[in-house]
Amino acid sequence: MALPPSGTQWQLTSGGTEAVVVEAGGGLRSLTVGGVDVVAGYPREAMASAGRGQLLVPWPNRIRDGRYRFAGRDHELPITERSTGNATHGLVRWESFRPSERDDDRIVLGHTVHPRPGYPFALEVRVAWQVDPRGLTCSTTITNVGPDSAPVGYGAHPYLALGATPAQQARLTVPADRVVLVDPDRKLPVGTHEVGDTPFDLRGGEALGDREIDNAYTGLERGADGCWTVTLEADRTTRLWGGPGLDWVQVFTGRSTPEGPEGHAPGIAVEPLSCPPDAFSSGEGLVTLAPGATWTGQWGIEVD
C-alpha cells in the first residue's frame, strides 16, 4: 500500500472521540466526536491544504521579506509565499515527526529543527496529542538545544468545522479587545487597534455575516483557569481554548482567497498563537530561548 502524502497515520480514540494525527508536520488530520466532524480536515489520500491542522514552528504567519535581525545579526529566510513576498508558517509543516510515546488515546511526537541558512538555531519540538470524550488537547514544548539564544514563535492551524451551516450564519465569539490590522496585499501588520465599533468586534457572538477576516486578535479575556475560549456555533457548539503563553489567536474565514476553504470541507480557522504576524521583525510577543531553555504551550478543542 502506498504511503499517504501526510505519512504515517496514528488514530487516537476515547469514548466517542476519534482523531488522526500524522507524521508530516506532526499535525492533526481529523477530529470527530460521535462520528461528526469537529475540525474541517483533509482526506488520507491528500496533502494538507491551506495549513489544515498543521503546526507553525518556529514562527506562525508571515515574516516580512523573510528578513529579520536578531542578537545583532541579519538573517534571510527563503520566500515561501510568493504572492506576498514573505516567509510563512515556519519550518516544520512538511517535516517528519517521530513517536516517542503511544497509547490508545495519546501520542507524543518529536522533531529536531537543525540550523540552516536564515535560521541558524537548533530546537527540539515535542507535541503531545490527547483525546477524551469531549475533545482534544495539544501540548507542545520547544527546547533550545543549540549553543546560542534563539527566536521562537508558535502557532497551530486547525479549522473548526461548519458542517451544513453557511459561514454567514455561523456565530463566532472571540473574547478579545484588540485586533492586528494588516495591509490587503501582503497581509502584514499595519497596527493594533481596539475592536470596538469595527467589523472585527466578535465579542458578542453575533452571526459572521459578510465579514472576511484574516487577522490576529489579542487582549484576550481569560477565565479562572488562565485560559481564553473562542466559541463557534454552527451545526454544533465547538470551543477552542488556549492557555498561558498563547496571547494571540488568528481567525481566518478564507472565503475570498485562493488558499481558503473553497472546494474543501467548510470551516473557519481559529489559530492559537504565541505571537502576532511578523514578530521576528517587530519583536512583539517574540520568545527568546536561552540555550537549554524550554517554552511550553497548551490548547484544546471541546464540543457540547
Short mmCIF file of C-alpha atoms in Angstrom, two decimals:
data_model
loop_
_atom_site.label_atom_id
_atom_site.label_comp_id
_atom_site.label_asym_id
_atom_site.label_seq_id
_atom_site.Cartn_x
_atom_site.Cartn_y
_atom_site.Cartn_z
CA MET A 1 0.00 0.00 0.00
CA ALA A 2 1.34 3.45 -0.93
CA LEU A 3 2.32 5.78 1.88
CA PRO A 4 -0.23 8.60 2.33
CA PRO A 5 1.03 12.08 1.43
CA SER A 6 0.95 13.04 5.13
CA GLY A 7 2.99 9.97 6.09
CA THR A 8 2.23 7.53 8.88
CA GLN A 9 -1.24 7.93 10.40
CA TRP A 10 -1.95 7.43 14.11
CA GLN A 11 -5.55 7.07 15.29
CA LEU A 12 -6.45 8.16 18.82
CA THR A 13 -9.72 7.15 20.47
CA SER A 14 -11.55 7.81 23.73
CA GLY A 15 -15.26 7.23 24.16
CA GLY A 16 -16.86 8.62 21.02
CA THR A 17 -13.90 10.85 20.18
CA GLU A 18 -11.54 9.89 17.35
CA ALA A 19 -8.57 11.84 15.99
CA VAL A 20 -5.96 11.13 13.34
CA VAL A 21 -2.50 12.63 13.82
CA VAL A 22 0.06 12.45 11.04
CA GLU A 23 3.80 12.13 10.56
CA ALA A 24 4.10 15.09 8.15
CA GLY A 25 4.40 18.15 10.35
CA GLY A 26 3.10 16.29 13.40
CA GLY A 27 -0.31 17.74 12.62
CA LEU A 28 -3.98 16.92 13.11
CA ARG A 29 -5.72 15.47 10.04
CA SER A 30 -9.17 14.82 11.52
CA LEU A 31 -11.18 15.01 14.73
CA THR A 32 -14.69 13.62 15.23
CA VAL A 33 -16.96 13.28 18.24
CA GLY A 34 -19.86 10.87 17.92
CA GLY A 35 -18.99 10.41 14.26
CA VAL A 36 -19.44 14.13 13.48
CA ASP A 37 -16.56 16.25 12.21
CA VAL A 38 -15.26 18.75 14.76
CA VAL A 39 -12.47 20.05 12.54
CA ALA A 40 -12.54 20.56 8.78
CA GLY A 41 -9.63 18.30 7.96
CA TYR A 42 -8.46 16.59 4.79
CA PRO A 43 -8.59 13.06 3.34
CA ARG A 44 -5.99 10.37 3.91
CA GLU A 45 -5.07 10.44 0.22
CA ALA A 46 -4.47 14.22 0.15
CA MET A 47 -1.85 16.69 1.33
CA ALA A 48 -2.85 19.21 3.98
CA SER A 49 -4.45 22.17 2.23
CA ALA A 50 -4.40 25.79 3.43
CA GLY A 51 -2.45 24.83 6.56
CA ARG A 52 -5.14 22.46 7.82
CA GLY A 53 -4.18 21.04 11.21
CA GLN A 54 -0.53 21.99 10.84
CA LEU A 55 1.93 23.18 13.49
CA LEU A 56 3.67 26.50 12.86
CA VAL A 57 7.18 26.44 14.38
CA PRO A 58 9.44 28.39 14.91
CA TRP A 59 7.14 31.18 13.76
CA PRO A 60 3.47 31.49 12.79
CA ASN A 61 2.07 33.61 9.97
CA ARG A 62 4.41 35.84 7.96
CA ILE A 63 7.89 37.38 8.21
CA ARG A 64 8.28 40.45 6.03
CA ASP A 65 10.54 39.69 3.04
CA GLY A 66 11.86 36.70 5.02
CA ARG A 67 14.32 39.07 6.71
CA TYR A 68 14.88 39.80 10.37
CA ARG A 69 17.60 40.93 12.76
CA PHE A 70 18.33 39.00 15.95
CA ALA A 71 21.13 39.46 18.50
CA GLY A 72 22.92 41.91 16.24
CA ARG A 73 22.90 39.67 13.17
CA ASP A 74 20.84 39.85 9.98
CA HIS A 75 19.11 36.71 8.72
CA GLU A 76 17.28 35.94 5.48
CA LEU A 77 14.81 33.07 5.12
CA PRO A 78 13.55 31.56 1.86
CA ILE A 79 10.39 33.20 0.50
CA THR A 80 7.67 30.57 0.82
CA GLU A 81 4.65 32.71 -0.06
CA ARG A 82 5.40 34.18 -3.48
CA SER A 83 2.12 36.07 -3.71
CA THR A 84 3.13 38.29 -0.77
CA GLY A 85 6.91 38.00 -0.87
CA ASN A 86 7.10 36.70 2.69
CA ALA A 87 8.35 33.69 4.63
CA THR A 88 5.33 32.00 6.09
CA HIS A 89 4.34 29.50 8.80
CA GLY A 90 7.70 28.23 9.99
CA LEU A 91 9.91 25.29 9.11
CA VAL A 92 8.18 22.07 10.24
CA ARG A 93 4.94 21.85 8.24
CA TRP A 94 6.25 19.14 5.89
CA GLU A 95 8.92 17.57 8.10
CA SER A 96 8.68 14.09 9.67
CA PHE A 97 7.74 13.78 13.33
CA ARG A 98 8.51 10.52 15.15
CA PRO A 99 6.61 8.97 18.08
CA SER A 100 8.23 8.55 21.49
CA GLU A 101 5.10 7.59 23.47
CA ARG A 102 1.91 5.89 22.30
CA ASP A 103 -1.38 4.92 23.98
CA ASP A 104 -4.88 4.40 22.61
CA ASP A 105 -5.84 7.98 23.46
CA ARG A 106 -2.46 9.74 23.35
CA ILE A 107 0.67 10.12 21.26
CA VAL A 108 3.85 12.16 21.73
CA LEU A 109 5.73 13.18 18.58
CA GLY A 110 9.12 14.84 18.23
CA HIS A 111 11.16 16.64 15.61
CA THR A 112 14.55 18.38 15.66
CA VAL A 113 14.91 21.68 13.82
CA HIS A 114 18.54 21.77 12.72
CA PRO A 115 20.38 25.03 11.97
CA ARG A 116 20.10 26.22 8.38
CA PRO A 117 20.57 29.40 6.35
CA GLY A 118 18.16 32.00 7.66
CA TYR A 119 17.56 30.16 10.94
CA PRO A 120 20.94 29.04 12.37
CA PHE A 121 19.42 27.68 15.60
CA ALA A 122 18.65 24.20 16.92
CA LEU A 123 15.30 23.31 18.52
CA GLU A 124 13.72 20.13 19.83
CA VAL A 125 9.95 20.20 19.26
CA ARG A 126 7.75 17.83 21.25
CA VAL A 127 3.99 17.70 20.75
CA ALA A 128 1.55 15.56 22.73
CA TRP A 129 -1.93 14.95 21.29
CA GLN A 130 -4.56 13.50 23.61
CA VAL A 131 -8.29 12.86 23.18
CA ASP A 132 -11.05 12.40 25.73
CA PRO A 133 -14.83 12.00 25.39
CA ARG A 134 -15.30 15.77 24.94
CA GLY A 135 -12.50 16.57 22.51
CA LEU A 136 -8.76 17.00 22.21
CA THR A 137 -5.76 18.62 23.93
CA CYS A 138 -2.48 19.61 22.25
CA SER A 139 0.55 20.24 24.49
CA THR A 140 3.79 21.49 22.94
CA THR A 141 7.30 22.08 24.26
CA ILE A 142 10.07 23.75 22.30
CA THR A 143 13.58 23.40 23.72
CA ASN A 144 16.67 25.25 22.54
CA VAL A 145 19.27 22.51 22.08
CA GLY A 146 21.84 24.77 20.42
CA PRO A 147 24.68 26.90 21.82
CA ASP A 148 23.05 30.30 21.16
CA SER A 149 19.84 32.03 22.16
CA ALA A 150 17.10 31.53 19.56
CA PRO A 151 13.98 33.49 18.47
CA VAL A 152 10.88 31.33 18.77
CA GLY A 153 7.19 31.63 17.97
CA TYR A 154 4.45 29.02 17.89
CA GLY A 155 1.11 28.56 16.22
CA ALA A 156 -1.35 25.83 15.28
CA HIS A 157 -3.77 25.90 12.35
CA PRO A 158 -6.98 23.91 13.00
CA TYR A 159 -10.14 24.69 11.05
CA LEU A 160 -13.32 24.33 13.11
CA ALA A 161 -15.96 22.53 11.06
CA LEU A 162 -19.10 24.34 9.96
CA GLY A 163 -20.94 21.23 8.77
CA ALA A 164 -24.01 22.28 6.81
CA THR A 165 -24.14 25.76 8.36
CA PRO A 166 -23.28 28.58 5.91
CA ALA A 167 -20.39 30.68 7.18
CA GLN A 168 -22.59 33.79 7.11
CA GLN A 169 -24.95 32.18 9.64
CA ALA A 170 -22.27 30.81 11.96
CA ARG A 171 -21.80 32.60 15.26
CA LEU A 172 -18.21 33.16 16.37
CA THR A 173 -17.32 34.60 19.77
CA VAL A 174 -13.75 35.89 20.20
CA PRO A 175 -13.22 37.43 23.67
CA ALA A 176 -10.54 39.90 22.50
CA ASP A 177 -10.49 43.67 22.72
CA ARG A 178 -7.71 44.33 20.17
CA VAL A 179 -7.07 43.22 16.61
CA VAL A 180 -3.99 43.34 14.38
CA LEU A 181 -4.87 45.14 11.16
CA VAL A 182 -2.97 44.14 8.01
CA ASP A 183 -2.44 45.61 4.57
CA PRO A 184 -4.58 43.86 1.95
CA ASP A 185 -1.76 42.96 -0.44
CA ARG A 186 0.99 41.50 1.74
CA LYS A 187 -1.06 40.58 4.85
CA LEU A 188 1.50 42.28 7.09
CA PRO A 189 0.64 44.26 10.24
CA VAL A 190 -0.06 47.99 9.98
CA GLY A 191 -1.15 48.45 13.59
CA THR A 192 -3.07 47.01 16.54
CA HIS A 193 -6.40 48.66 17.35
CA GLU A 194 -9.37 48.36 19.67
CA VAL A 195 -12.13 46.22 18.15
CA GLY A 196 -14.98 48.42 19.38
CA ASP A 197 -17.22 49.79 16.61
CA THR A 198 -15.39 47.82 13.92
CA PRO A 199 -16.37 44.72 11.89
CA PHE A 200 -13.66 42.88 13.83
CA ASP A 201 -15.58 43.03 17.11
CA LEU A 202 -16.64 39.41 17.72
CA ARG A 203 -17.17 39.67 21.47
CA GLY A 204 -20.97 39.49 21.21
CA GLY A 205 -21.23 36.20 19.33
CA GLU A 206 -23.38 37.55 16.51
CA ALA A 207 -23.53 35.85 13.10
CA LEU A 208 -20.45 36.40 10.91
CA GLY A 209 -22.49 37.73 8.02
CA ASP A 210 -20.31 39.05 5.21
CA ARG A 211 -17.21 39.60 7.35
CA GLU A 212 -14.00 38.39 5.75
CA ILE A 213 -11.35 38.06 8.42
CA ASP A 214 -7.69 37.04 8.32
CA ASN A 215 -6.45 38.79 11.44
CA ALA A 216 -4.83 38.10 14.78
CA TYR A 217 -6.60 39.11 17.99
CA THR A 218 -5.10 39.88 21.39
CA GLY A 219 -6.19 41.33 24.72
CA LEU A 220 -7.96 38.03 25.29
CA GLU A 221 -10.21 37.63 28.31
CA ARG A 222 -9.15 34.62 30.37
CA GLY A 223 -11.14 32.58 32.83
CA ALA A 224 -10.21 31.49 36.34
CA ASP A 225 -8.23 28.61 34.81
CA GLY A 226 -6.00 31.08 32.94
CA CYS A 227 -7.43 30.12 29.54
CA TRP A 228 -9.29 32.07 26.87
CA THR A 229 -12.02 30.41 24.80
CA VAL A 230 -13.25 31.06 21.25
CA THR A 231 -16.72 29.63 20.58
CA LEU A 232 -18.18 28.64 17.21
CA GLU A 233 -21.91 27.98 17.00
CA ALA A 234 -22.74 26.19 13.75
CA ASP A 235 -24.18 22.67 13.38
CA ARG A 236 -22.93 22.19 16.93
CA THR A 237 -21.16 24.34 19.51
CA THR A 238 -17.38 23.99 19.43
CA ARG A 239 -14.93 25.68 21.76
CA LEU A 240 -11.22 26.19 21.17
CA TRP A 241 -9.26 27.27 24.24
CA GLY A 242 -5.71 28.48 24.74
CA GLY A 243 -3.57 28.51 27.86
CA PRO A 244 -0.75 30.71 29.18
CA GLY A 245 1.87 31.66 26.61
CA LEU A 246 -0.71 31.82 23.81
CA ASP A 247 -1.65 35.50 23.87
CA TRP A 248 -2.95 35.82 20.30
CA VAL A 249 -5.47 33.96 18.20
CA GLN A 250 -5.79 34.21 14.41
CA VAL A 251 -9.23 34.00 12.81
CA PHE A 252 -9.36 33.14 9.10
CA THR A 253 -12.69 32.90 7.32
CA GLY A 254 -10.92 32.31 3.99
CA ARG A 255 -13.93 32.87 1.78
CA SER A 256 -12.32 35.26 -0.72
CA THR A 257 -8.78 33.93 -1.11
CA PRO A 258 -7.49 31.15 -3.38
CA GLU A 259 -5.86 29.31 -0.47
CA GLY A 260 -9.04 29.41 1.59
CA PRO A 261 -11.62 26.70 2.24
CA GLU A 262 -13.38 26.89 -1.14
CA GLY A 263 -13.51 23.38 -2.58
CA HIS A 264 -12.62 21.87 0.79
CA ALA A 265 -14.56 20.90 3.89
CA PRO A 266 -16.16 24.14 5.14
CA GLY A 267 -14.55 25.53 8.24
CA ILE A 268 -13.15 28.60 9.97
CA ALA A 269 -9.52 28.61 11.07
CA VAL A 270 -9.06 29.50 14.74
CA GLU A 271 -5.31 29.50 15.37
CA PRO A 272 -3.76 29.78 18.86
CA LEU A 273 -0.53 31.82 18.61
CA SER A 274 2.31 32.81 20.88
CA CYS A 275 2.99 35.95 18.83
CA PRO A 276 1.39 38.03 16.07
CA PRO A 277 2.43 38.15 12.40
CA ASP A 278 5.95 39.44 11.65
CA ALA A 279 7.06 39.07 15.27
CA PHE A 280 10.61 38.24 14.16
CA SER A 281 10.78 41.80 12.78
CA SER A 282 8.74 43.68 15.41
CA GLY A 283 9.77 41.67 18.46
CA GLU A 284 6.17 41.76 19.72
CA GLY A 285 5.41 38.56 21.63
CA LEU A 286 8.67 37.01 20.43
CA VAL A 287 10.18 34.43 22.79
CA THR A 288 13.96 34.43 23.17
CA LEU A 289 15.02 30.96 24.31
CA ALA A 290 18.39 30.71 26.01
CA PRO A 291 20.44 27.54 25.43
CA GLY A 292 18.72 24.71 27.29
CA ALA A 293 15.53 26.71 27.95
CA THR A 294 12.03 25.44 27.08
CA TRP A 295 8.81 27.13 26.02
CA THR A 296 5.52 25.34 26.75
CA GLY A 297 2.02 25.96 25.42
CA GLN A 298 -1.29 24.13 25.51
CA TRP A 299 -4.60 24.46 23.67
CA GLY A 300 -7.58 22.25 23.01
CA ILE A 301 -10.96 21.75 21.36
CA GLU A 302 -14.18 20.74 23.12
CA VAL A 303 -17.74 20.17 21.93
CA ASP A 304 -21.08 20.17 23.71
#
